[in-house]
Amino acid sequence: MNYEERLENVSVLGAAGKMGSGILLLTAVEMADLSLQRGNKDKTFVLNAIDVSKEGLAGLMRYLREQVRKVAEKKAVQLKKTYADRDDLIENEDIISQYIFDVMNIIRPSTRMEVAYGSTLIFEAVSENKDLKVKLLSGIDGNSPEKPWYFTNTSSVPIHIIDEEAGLDGRILGFHFYNPPAVQKLVELIVTNDTKTEVREFALDYAKKLRKVVVPSFDFAGFIGNGHFMRDALHAIQTAEDLTKEMPYVEAVYCVNKIAQDYLVRPMGIFQLIDYVGIDVVKFIMKVMNPYLEDEDLHSDLLDTLMEQGVKGGQYSSGAQKDGFLKYEKGKPVGIYDPEKKDYVPISDFSEVADQRLGEIPASAVSWRTMLRNKDKDTVLAAFFNDLKTSGALGAKLAVEYGRRSKEIGRKLVADKVAHNENDVNTVMLTGFFHAYGPINEFFD
Ligand code: CAA
């Protein structure tokens, strides 16, 4: 079976989730592009979008339509060539509408798992629960005449365990996208000792067609990305908890969030990122990773408390951010949740006082957005971080500690044989978390 044949009948499990919807979008576009190639006009390409939630699937179709329009607009010139033999498509809008139709036409939303039995490739993006993943994959495999290949998007469960428990004979690998899959360039690729060579080769071809950056990770729970993210998040929580000795809790959370974003030049503050991924998801990932760690317990009582109080973060099917550590209006943080009051405190009530506590940020400060396309960013960032080291202000001191911890976490991932090398750790943070610089750097010695 060649590349195209493998992609003629595909299923995505958990298609309405935020990772599933992105995987579905990228795969639908790739499959539609194949279907529009001259030699493939008589073939039928089918992409099953499977999810337990009917409402989620309806939201998914809306999301896809909007996103495919954006894709079509970006490749308008290419599409003109694709539809060159269609005299009825005259205006740009005609071509875009036709492309949206052709992409949407291959997608079959369904709440029934049985539709996956005819697929040759299955993307699994259900919730981070090993037993559920094993149950679904073994259920499909036992009923499928196709002996499909499985690409799991698990962010923490070792792949060999899913393979062994579901009895997949090496027809599985970890193909871990980052959120949002349509934007983040990274795919973490995890093969086991048993993963078949042809499955891995296909994965590399497919990633290349999607223009993804592939970083191999060893098959260790959490892999590289979450190996860094979970520890980075726990450092932030610990720092905020320590700060409550000198300031109220909501100010402490505000300060640490601001340090991660403005002082460490990241796209989001760390508490905003935890909300974006979902407090529940972060907690599950830590729980999955823990049994594999000998000398560490990745756990936070604060996350437990928030969960108990129903504060979970994550996103609505529209893509809008749900409240978590922070409260959001039009996607912007406007409040901080106080577990004692069981309510949000407006940021405007205390930001001035909290900013004074952090002290002046050096004039050399730069924003994440301006760094992305700055050819001189290493020099600019070095100047800013050096100013932080000599500043003496609380915010600067905490930022330097945070940068050093992030570097230590990165190095440990190599020492623990989770990552092959330091460059891979940096690439994961640059392309999966959209950081402007890698954690293992000269800035934070
Ligand atoms: N689907 C498709 N496109 C999306 C999108 C989505 N869900 N969300 C954002 N975009 C697009 C926007 O439409 C916009 O596109 P254009 O430039 O073409 O207009 C582009 O992304 C930038 O978005 P915005 O202008 O709205 O905002 P931004 O520049 O601040 O970027 C962000 C938003 C890409 C989310 C950025 O803030 C970011 O990268 N944040 C960090 C997210 C992160 O760390 N993700 C990894 C989480 S960990 C994980 O995923 C692994 C795990 O296992 C837990």
Coordinates of C-alpha atoms and ligand atoms in Angstrom, one line a residue:
M1 CA 0.0 0.0 0.0
N2 CA 1.6 3.3 -1.0
Y3 CA 1.3 6.7 0.7
E4 CA -1.9 7.7 -1.2
E5 CA -3.6 4.4 -0.7
R6 CA -2.9 4.6 3.1
L7 CA -4.7 7.9 3.1
E8 CA -7.8 6.8 1.2
N9 CA -9.7 5.9 4.3
V10 CA -8.7 7.5 7.6
S11 CA -10.4 7.9 11.0
V12 CA -9.7 10.5 13.7
L13 CA -10.9 9.4 17.2
G14 CA -11.7 12.3 19.5
A15 CA -12.2 14.5 16.4
A16 CA -14.2 17.2 18.2
G17 CA -11.5 17.8 20.9
K18 CA -9.1 20.7 20.5
M19 CA -6.2 18.3 19.3
G20 CA -8.6 16.1 17.3
S21 CA -10.1 19.1 15.4
G22 CA -6.6 20.3 14.4
I23 CA -5.5 16.9 13.3
L24 CA -8.7 16.5 11.3
L25 CA -8.2 19.9 9.6
L26 CA -4.6 19.1 8.6
T27 CA -5.5 15.6 7.4
A28 CA -8.6 16.7 5.6
V29 CA -6.6 19.3 3.6
E30 CA -3.8 16.7 2.8
M31 CA -6.4 14.1 1.7
A32 CA -8.4 16.6 -0.4
D33 CA -5.2 17.8 -2.1
L34 CA -4.5 14.1 -3.0
S35 CA -8.0 13.6 -4.2
L36 CA -7.7 16.6 -6.5
Q37 CA -4.6 15.3 -8.2
R38 CA -5.3 14.4 -11.8
G39 CA -4.7 10.6 -11.4
N40 CA -6.9 10.3 -8.4
K41 CA -10.2 11.7 -9.7
D42 CA -11.9 8.3 -9.7
K43 CA -10.9 7.4 -6.1
T44 CA -13.0 8.1 -3.1
F45 CA -11.2 9.6 -0.1
V46 CA -13.0 9.2 3.3
L47 CA -12.1 10.9 6.6
N48 CA -14.2 9.7 9.5
A49 CA -14.5 12.4 12.3
I50 CA -15.5 10.2 15.3
D51 CA -16.4 11.7 18.6
V52 CA -18.9 10.9 21.4
S53 CA -20.3 14.4 21.4
K54 CA -22.8 15.3 18.7
E55 CA -22.7 19.0 19.7
G56 CA -18.9 18.8 19.5
L57 CA -19.1 17.4 16.0
A58 CA -21.4 20.3 14.9
G59 CA -18.9 22.8 16.4
L60 CA -16.1 20.9 14.6
M61 CA -17.7 21.3 11.2
R62 CA -18.1 25.1 11.8
Y63 CA -14.4 25.3 12.9
L64 CA -13.3 23.3 9.8
R65 CA -15.3 25.4 7.4
E66 CA -13.7 28.6 8.7
Q67 CA -10.2 27.2 8.8
V68 CA -10.4 25.6 5.3
R69 CA -11.4 29.1 4.0
K70 CA -8.2 30.5 5.5
V71 CA -6.1 27.7 4.0
A72 CA -7.8 28.3 0.6
E73 CA -7.1 32.0 0.8
K74 CA -3.5 31.4 1.6
K75 CA -3.0 29.0 -1.4
A76 CA -5.2 30.8 -3.9
V77 CA -2.5 30.8 -6.6
Q78 CA -1.9 27.0 -6.3
L79 CA -5.7 26.4 -6.3
K80 CA -6.1 28.3 -9.6
K81 CA -3.8 25.6 -11.1
T82 CA -5.6 22.8 -9.4
Y83 CA -8.9 23.8 -10.9
A84 CA -7.4 25.0 -14.2
D85 CA -9.8 22.6 -16.1
R86 CA -12.9 24.0 -14.5
D87 CA -14.3 26.7 -16.8
D88 CA -17.2 27.3 -14.4
L89 CA -14.8 28.6 -11.6
I90 CA -14.1 32.2 -12.7
E91 CA -13.8 34.4 -9.6
N92 CA -11.4 33.8 -6.7
E93 CA -14.4 33.3 -4.5
D94 CA -15.7 30.5 -6.8
I95 CA -12.4 28.6 -6.4
I96 CA -12.3 29.1 -2.7
S97 CA -15.9 27.9 -2.3
Q98 CA -15.2 24.8 -4.5
Y99 CA -12.1 24.0 -2.4
I100 CA -14.1 24.3 0.8
F101 CA -16.7 22.0 -0.7
D102 CA -14.1 19.5 -1.8
V103 CA -12.4 19.3 1.6
M104 CA -15.6 19.2 3.6
N105 CA -17.0 16.5 1.2
I106 CA -14.5 13.9 2.3
I107 CA -15.3 14.4 6.0
R108 CA -17.9 12.0 7.6
P109 CA -18.8 13.1 11.2
S110 CA -20.0 10.1 13.3
T111 CA -20.5 9.1 16.9
R112 CA -20.1 5.4 16.0
M113 CA -16.7 3.8 16.5
E114 CA -17.7 1.1 13.9
V115 CA -17.1 3.4 11.0
A116 CA -13.3 3.2 11.8
Y117 CA -13.3 -0.5 10.9
G118 CA -12.7 0.2 7.2
S119 CA -9.8 2.6 7.8
T120 CA -6.2 1.9 7.1
L121 CA -4.9 4.8 9.2
I122 CA -6.3 5.8 12.6
F123 CA -5.4 9.0 14.5
E124 CA -6.2 8.7 18.2
A125 CA -6.8 11.9 20.1
V126 CA -9.2 10.9 22.9
S127 CA -8.7 12.0 26.5
E128 CA -5.5 11.2 28.3
N129 CA -6.6 7.9 29.7
K130 CA -4.6 4.9 29.0
D131 CA -7.3 2.3 29.6
L132 CA -9.7 4.2 27.3
K133 CA -7.1 4.4 24.5
V134 CA -6.3 0.7 24.8
K135 CA -10.0 -0.3 24.8
L136 CA -10.8 1.8 21.7
L137 CA -7.7 0.7 19.7
S138 CA -8.0 -3.0 20.6
G139 CA -11.7 -2.8 19.8
I140 CA -11.1 -1.4 16.4
D141 CA -8.2 -3.8 15.7
G142 CA -10.2 -6.8 16.6
N143 CA -12.9 -5.8 14.1
S144 CA -10.9 -4.4 11.3
P145 CA -9.9 -6.5 8.3
E146 CA -7.4 -3.7 7.3
K147 CA -4.8 -4.2 10.1
P148 CA -4.7 -0.4 10.3
W149 CA -1.8 1.7 11.5
Y150 CA -2.3 3.8 14.6
F151 CA -1.0 7.3 15.2
T152 CA -1.6 8.2 18.8
N153 CA -1.5 11.8 19.9
T154 CA -1.0 10.8 23.6
S155 CA 1.0 13.4 25.4
S156 CA 2.2 11.2 28.1
V157 CA 1.4 7.5 27.9
P158 CA 4.4 5.4 26.8
I159 CA 3.6 4.0 23.3
H160 CA 5.0 0.5 23.9
I161 CA 2.4 0.1 26.7
I162 CA -0.5 1.0 24.4
D163 CA 1.0 -1.4 21.8
E164 CA 1.4 -4.3 24.2
E165 CA -2.0 -3.9 25.9
A166 CA -4.0 -3.3 22.7
G167 CA -2.1 -6.1 20.8
L168 CA -1.1 -3.9 17.8
D169 CA 2.1 -5.8 16.8
G170 CA 4.1 -2.6 16.3
R171 CA 1.6 -0.9 14.0
I172 CA 1.6 2.1 16.3
L173 CA 3.7 5.1 17.0
G174 CA 3.3 8.4 18.9
F175 CA 2.6 11.3 16.6
H176 CA 2.2 14.1 19.0
F177 CA 0.9 17.4 17.7
Y178 CA 1.0 20.6 19.8
N179 CA -1.8 22.9 20.5
P180 CA -3.1 24.4 18.2
P181 CA -2.0 21.7 15.7
A182 CA -2.8 24.1 12.8
V183 CA -0.3 26.6 14.2
Q184 CA 2.4 24.9 16.1
K185 CA 5.1 23.4 13.7
L186 CA 6.1 20.5 15.9
V187 CA 5.3 16.9 15.8
E188 CA 7.1 14.8 18.4
L189 CA 7.6 11.3 16.9
I190 CA 7.9 8.4 19.3
V191 CA 8.6 4.9 18.0
T192 CA 9.0 1.8 20.2
N193 CA 11.4 -1.1 19.7
D194 CA 8.6 -2.9 17.9
T195 CA 7.3 -0.1 15.6
K196 CA 7.4 -1.3 12.1
T197 CA 9.8 0.5 9.8
E198 CA 7.1 1.2 7.2
V199 CA 4.9 2.9 9.7
R200 CA 7.7 5.2 10.8
E201 CA 8.6 6.0 7.1
F202 CA 5.0 6.8 6.3
A203 CA 4.9 9.1 9.4
L204 CA 7.9 11.0 8.2
D205 CA 6.4 11.4 4.7
Y206 CA 3.1 12.5 6.2
A207 CA 4.8 15.0 8.5
K208 CA 6.8 16.4 5.6
K209 CA 3.6 16.9 3.6
L210 CA 2.1 18.8 6.5
R211 CA 5.3 20.9 6.7
K212 CA 5.8 19.9 10.3
V213 CA 9.1 19.9 12.2
V214 CA 9.7 16.3 13.5
V215 CA 11.6 15.8 16.7
P216 CA 12.1 12.2 17.9
S217 CA 11.6 11.5 21.6
F218 CA 12.5 8.4 23.5
D219 CA 9.4 6.4 24.6
F220 CA 9.3 7.8 28.1
A221 CA 6.1 9.1 29.8
G222 CA 5.5 12.7 29.0
F223 CA 8.1 12.7 26.2
I224 CA 10.1 15.9 25.7
G225 CA 7.4 18.6 25.6
N226 CA 5.5 17.6 28.6
G227 CA 8.7 16.6 30.4
H228 CA 9.5 20.3 30.2
F229 CA 6.1 21.8 30.5
M230 CA 4.9 19.9 33.6
R231 CA 8.1 20.8 35.6
D232 CA 8.0 24.4 34.3
A233 CA 4.4 24.7 35.5
L234 CA 5.2 23.2 38.9
H235 CA 8.1 25.7 39.3
A236 CA 5.7 28.5 38.6
I237 CA 3.1 27.2 41.1
Q238 CA 5.8 26.8 43.7
T239 CA 7.1 30.3 43.1
A240 CA 3.6 31.8 43.4
E241 CA 3.0 29.8 46.7
D242 CA 6.3 31.1 48.1
L243 CA 5.4 34.6 47.2
T244 CA 2.2 34.4 49.2
K245 CA 4.5 35.0 52.3
E246 CA 4.9 38.6 51.1
M247 CA 1.8 39.3 49.0
P248 CA -1.8 38.1 48.6
Y249 CA -2.3 34.9 46.5
V250 CA -4.0 36.6 43.5
E251 CA -1.1 39.1 43.3
A252 CA 1.4 36.2 43.5
V253 CA -0.3 34.4 40.6
Y254 CA -0.5 37.6 38.6
C255 CA 3.3 38.3 39.2
V256 CA 4.5 34.8 38.1
N257 CA 2.2 34.8 35.1
K258 CA 3.6 38.2 34.1
I259 CA 7.2 37.1 34.6
A260 CA 6.8 34.1 32.3
Q261 CA 5.3 36.2 29.6
D262 CA 6.9 39.7 29.8
Y263 CA 10.3 38.9 31.4
L264 CA 10.9 35.5 29.8
V265 CA 9.5 36.7 26.5
R266 CA 7.0 33.9 26.0
P267 CA 3.7 33.9 24.0
M268 CA 1.6 33.4 27.1
G269 CA 2.0 33.7 30.8
I270 CA 2.4 30.2 32.4
F271 CA -1.0 30.2 34.2
Q272 CA -2.6 31.3 31.0
L273 CA -0.9 28.4 29.3
I274 CA -2.1 25.9 31.9
D275 CA -5.6 27.2 31.3
Y276 CA -5.2 27.0 27.6
V277 CA -4.1 23.3 27.8
G278 CA -6.7 22.7 30.6
I279 CA -6.0 22.3 34.4
D280 CA -7.6 18.9 34.2
V281 CA -5.3 17.8 31.3
V282 CA -2.2 19.1 33.1
K283 CA -3.2 17.1 36.2
F284 CA -3.9 13.9 34.2
I285 CA -0.5 14.2 32.4
M286 CA 1.3 14.5 35.8
K287 CA -0.6 11.5 37.1
V288 CA 0.3 9.4 34.0
M289 CA 4.0 10.5 34.3
N290 CA 4.4 9.9 38.0
P291 CA 4.7 6.1 38.2
Y292 CA 7.6 6.3 35.7
L293 CA 9.6 8.8 37.7
E294 CA 11.9 7.4 40.4
D295 CA 13.0 10.5 42.3
E296 CA 10.1 13.0 41.6
D297 CA 6.5 13.5 42.4
L298 CA 4.8 15.7 39.8
H299 CA 1.9 17.0 41.8
S300 CA 0.3 20.2 43.0
D301 CA -2.3 20.5 45.8
L302 CA -3.3 23.8 44.2
L303 CA -4.3 22.0 41.0
D304 CA -6.3 19.5 43.1
T305 CA -8.1 22.4 44.9
L306 CA -9.0 24.1 41.6
M307 CA -10.4 20.9 40.2
E308 CA -12.4 20.2 43.3
Q309 CA -13.9 23.7 42.9
G310 CA -14.8 23.0 39.3
V311 CA -12.2 25.4 37.9
K312 CA -10.7 23.6 34.9
G313 CA -9.8 26.0 32.0
G314 CA -9.7 24.4 28.6
Q315 CA -11.6 25.7 25.6
Y316 CA -15.2 25.8 24.4
S317 CA -15.9 24.1 21.0
S318 CA -16.0 27.6 19.5
G319 CA -12.3 27.8 20.5
A320 CA -13.0 30.5 23.2
Q321 CA -11.0 30.2 26.4
K322 CA -12.7 28.9 29.5
D323 CA -11.9 30.5 32.8
G324 CA -9.3 28.7 35.0
F325 CA -6.5 30.3 37.0
L326 CA -7.5 33.4 35.1
K327 CA -10.8 34.8 34.0
Y328 CA -10.9 35.9 30.3
E329 CA -12.8 38.5 28.4
K330 CA -12.4 38.4 24.6
G331 CA -9.4 36.1 25.2
K332 CA -7.6 38.5 27.5
P333 CA -7.0 37.9 31.2
V334 CA -9.1 40.2 33.4
G335 CA -9.2 38.4 36.7
I336 CA -7.4 35.9 38.9
Y337 CA -9.3 33.1 40.7
D338 CA -9.0 33.1 44.5
P339 CA -9.7 29.6 45.9
E340 CA -10.5 31.0 49.4
K341 CA -13.1 33.4 48.0
K342 CA -14.1 30.9 45.4
D343 CA -14.4 33.8 43.0
Y344 CA -12.4 35.9 40.6
V345 CA -10.7 39.1 41.7
P346 CA -10.4 41.7 38.9
I347 CA -6.8 42.3 37.9
S348 CA -7.4 46.0 37.8
D349 CA -8.0 46.0 41.6
F350 CA -4.4 45.1 42.3
S351 CA -2.2 45.2 39.2
E352 CA -0.7 48.6 40.1
V353 CA 0.4 47.4 43.6
A354 CA 1.7 44.1 42.2
D355 CA 3.6 45.8 39.4
Q356 CA 5.3 48.0 42.0
R357 CA 6.3 44.9 43.9
L358 CA 7.9 43.5 40.8
G359 CA 9.8 46.7 40.3
E360 CA 10.8 48.3 37.1
I361 CA 11.3 46.1 34.1
P362 CA 14.5 47.1 32.3
A363 CA 14.1 49.5 29.3
S364 CA 15.7 46.8 27.1
A365 CA 12.6 44.6 27.5
V366 CA 11.2 43.2 24.2
S367 CA 7.9 41.6 23.3
W368 CA 7.6 38.0 22.2
R369 CA 5.9 39.0 18.9
T370 CA 8.7 41.3 17.9
M371 CA 11.3 38.6 18.6
L372 CA 9.8 36.1 16.2
R373 CA 11.1 37.7 13.1
N374 CA 14.1 39.6 14.5
K375 CA 17.3 38.3 12.9
D376 CA 19.2 39.9 15.7
K377 CA 17.2 38.3 18.5
D378 CA 20.1 36.6 20.2
T379 CA 21.9 39.9 20.8
V380 CA 18.7 41.7 21.7
L381 CA 17.6 39.0 24.2
A382 CA 21.1 38.7 25.7
A383 CA 21.1 42.5 26.4
F384 CA 17.7 42.3 28.1
F385 CA 18.5 39.1 30.1
N386 CA 21.8 40.7 31.2
D387 CA 19.9 43.7 32.5
L388 CA 17.6 41.4 34.4
K389 CA 20.6 39.7 36.1
T390 CA 22.0 43.0 37.3
S391 CA 18.7 44.7 38.1
G392 CA 18.1 43.6 41.7
A393 CA 14.3 44.1 41.4
L394 CA 12.0 41.3 42.5
G395 CA 10.6 40.6 39.1
A396 CA 14.0 40.4 37.5
K397 CA 15.3 38.1 40.3
L398 CA 12.4 35.7 39.9
A399 CA 12.7 35.8 36.1
V400 CA 16.4 34.8 36.2
E401 CA 15.6 32.0 38.7
Y402 CA 12.8 30.8 36.3
G403 CA 15.1 30.9 33.3
R404 CA 17.7 28.9 35.1
R405 CA 15.1 26.3 36.3
S406 CA 13.8 26.0 32.7
K407 CA 17.4 25.3 31.5
E408 CA 18.0 22.8 34.3
I409 CA 14.7 21.0 33.3
G410 CA 15.9 20.9 29.7
R411 CA 19.3 19.5 30.5
K412 CA 17.8 16.8 32.8
L413 CA 15.6 15.6 29.9
V414 CA 18.8 14.8 28.0
A415 CA 20.5 13.3 31.0
D416 CA 17.5 11.1 31.7
K417 CA 17.4 9.9 28.1
V418 CA 14.1 11.4 27.2
A419 CA 15.5 13.6 24.6
H420 CA 18.4 12.6 22.3
N421 CA 20.2 15.9 22.6
E422 CA 19.9 19.5 23.8
N423 CA 19.1 20.8 20.3
D424 CA 16.0 18.6 20.3
V425 CA 14.8 20.0 23.6
N426 CA 15.2 23.5 22.2
T427 CA 13.5 22.7 19.0
V428 CA 10.5 21.3 20.9
M429 CA 10.1 24.5 22.9
L430 CA 10.6 26.7 19.8
T431 CA 8.2 24.9 17.5
G432 CA 5.7 23.3 19.9
F433 CA 5.3 26.1 22.5
F434 CA 6.3 28.9 20.1
H435 CA 9.1 30.1 22.4
A436 CA 11.4 32.8 20.9
Y437 CA 14.5 31.0 22.2
G438 CA 15.4 27.5 23.5
P439 CA 15.6 26.8 27.3
I440 CA 19.2 25.5 27.0
N441 CA 20.9 28.7 26.2
E442 CA 23.8 31.0 27.2
F443 CA 21.4 33.6 28.6
F444 CA 20.7 31.9 32.0
D445 CA 24.1 30.5 33.1
Ligands
CAA1 N1 -6.8 26.9 14.9 C1 -6.3 27.5 13.8 N2 -5.6 28.6 13.9 C2 -5.4 29.2 15.1 C3 -5.9 28.7 16.3 C4 -6.6 27.5 16.2 N3 -7.1 26.8 17.2 N4 -5.6 29.5 17.3 C5 -4.9 30.5 16.8 N5 -4.8 30.4 15.4 C6 -4.1 31.2 14.5 C7 -4.8 32.6 14.4 O1 -5.9 32.5 13.5 C8 -3.7 33.4 13.8 O2 -3.6 33.2 12.4 P1 -3.2 34.3 11.3 O3 -1.8 34.8 11.7 O4 -3.2 33.6 10.0 O5 -4.2 35.4 11.5 C9 -2.5 32.9 14.4 O6 -2.8 31.6 14.9 C10 -2.0 33.7 15.6 O7 -3.1 33.8 16.5 P2 -3.5 35.2 17.3 O8 -3.1 36.3 16.5 O9 -4.9 35.0 17.7 O10 -2.7 35.2 18.7 P3 -1.1 34.9 19.0 O11 -0.2 35.5 17.9 O12 -0.9 35.3 20.4 O13 -1.0 33.3 18.9 C11 -1.0 31.2 19.9 C12 -1.8 32.4 19.5 C13 -0.6 30.6 18.6 C14 -2.0 30.2 20.6 C15 0.2 31.6 20.7 O14 -0.2 32.4 21.8 C16 0.9 30.4 21.3 O15 1.6 29.7 20.6 N6 0.8 30.2 22.6 C17 1.5 29.1 23.2 C18 0.7 27.8 23.0 C19 1.4 26.6 23.5 O16 2.4 26.7 24.2 N7 1.0 25.4 23.0 C20 1.5 24.2 23.4 C21 0.7 23.7 24.6 S1 1.3 22.1 25.2 C22 0.7 21.0 24.2 O17 0.0 21.2 23.3 C23 1.1 19.6 24.4 C24 0.4 18.8 25.3 O18 0.5 17.6 25.2 C25 -0.2 19.4 26.5

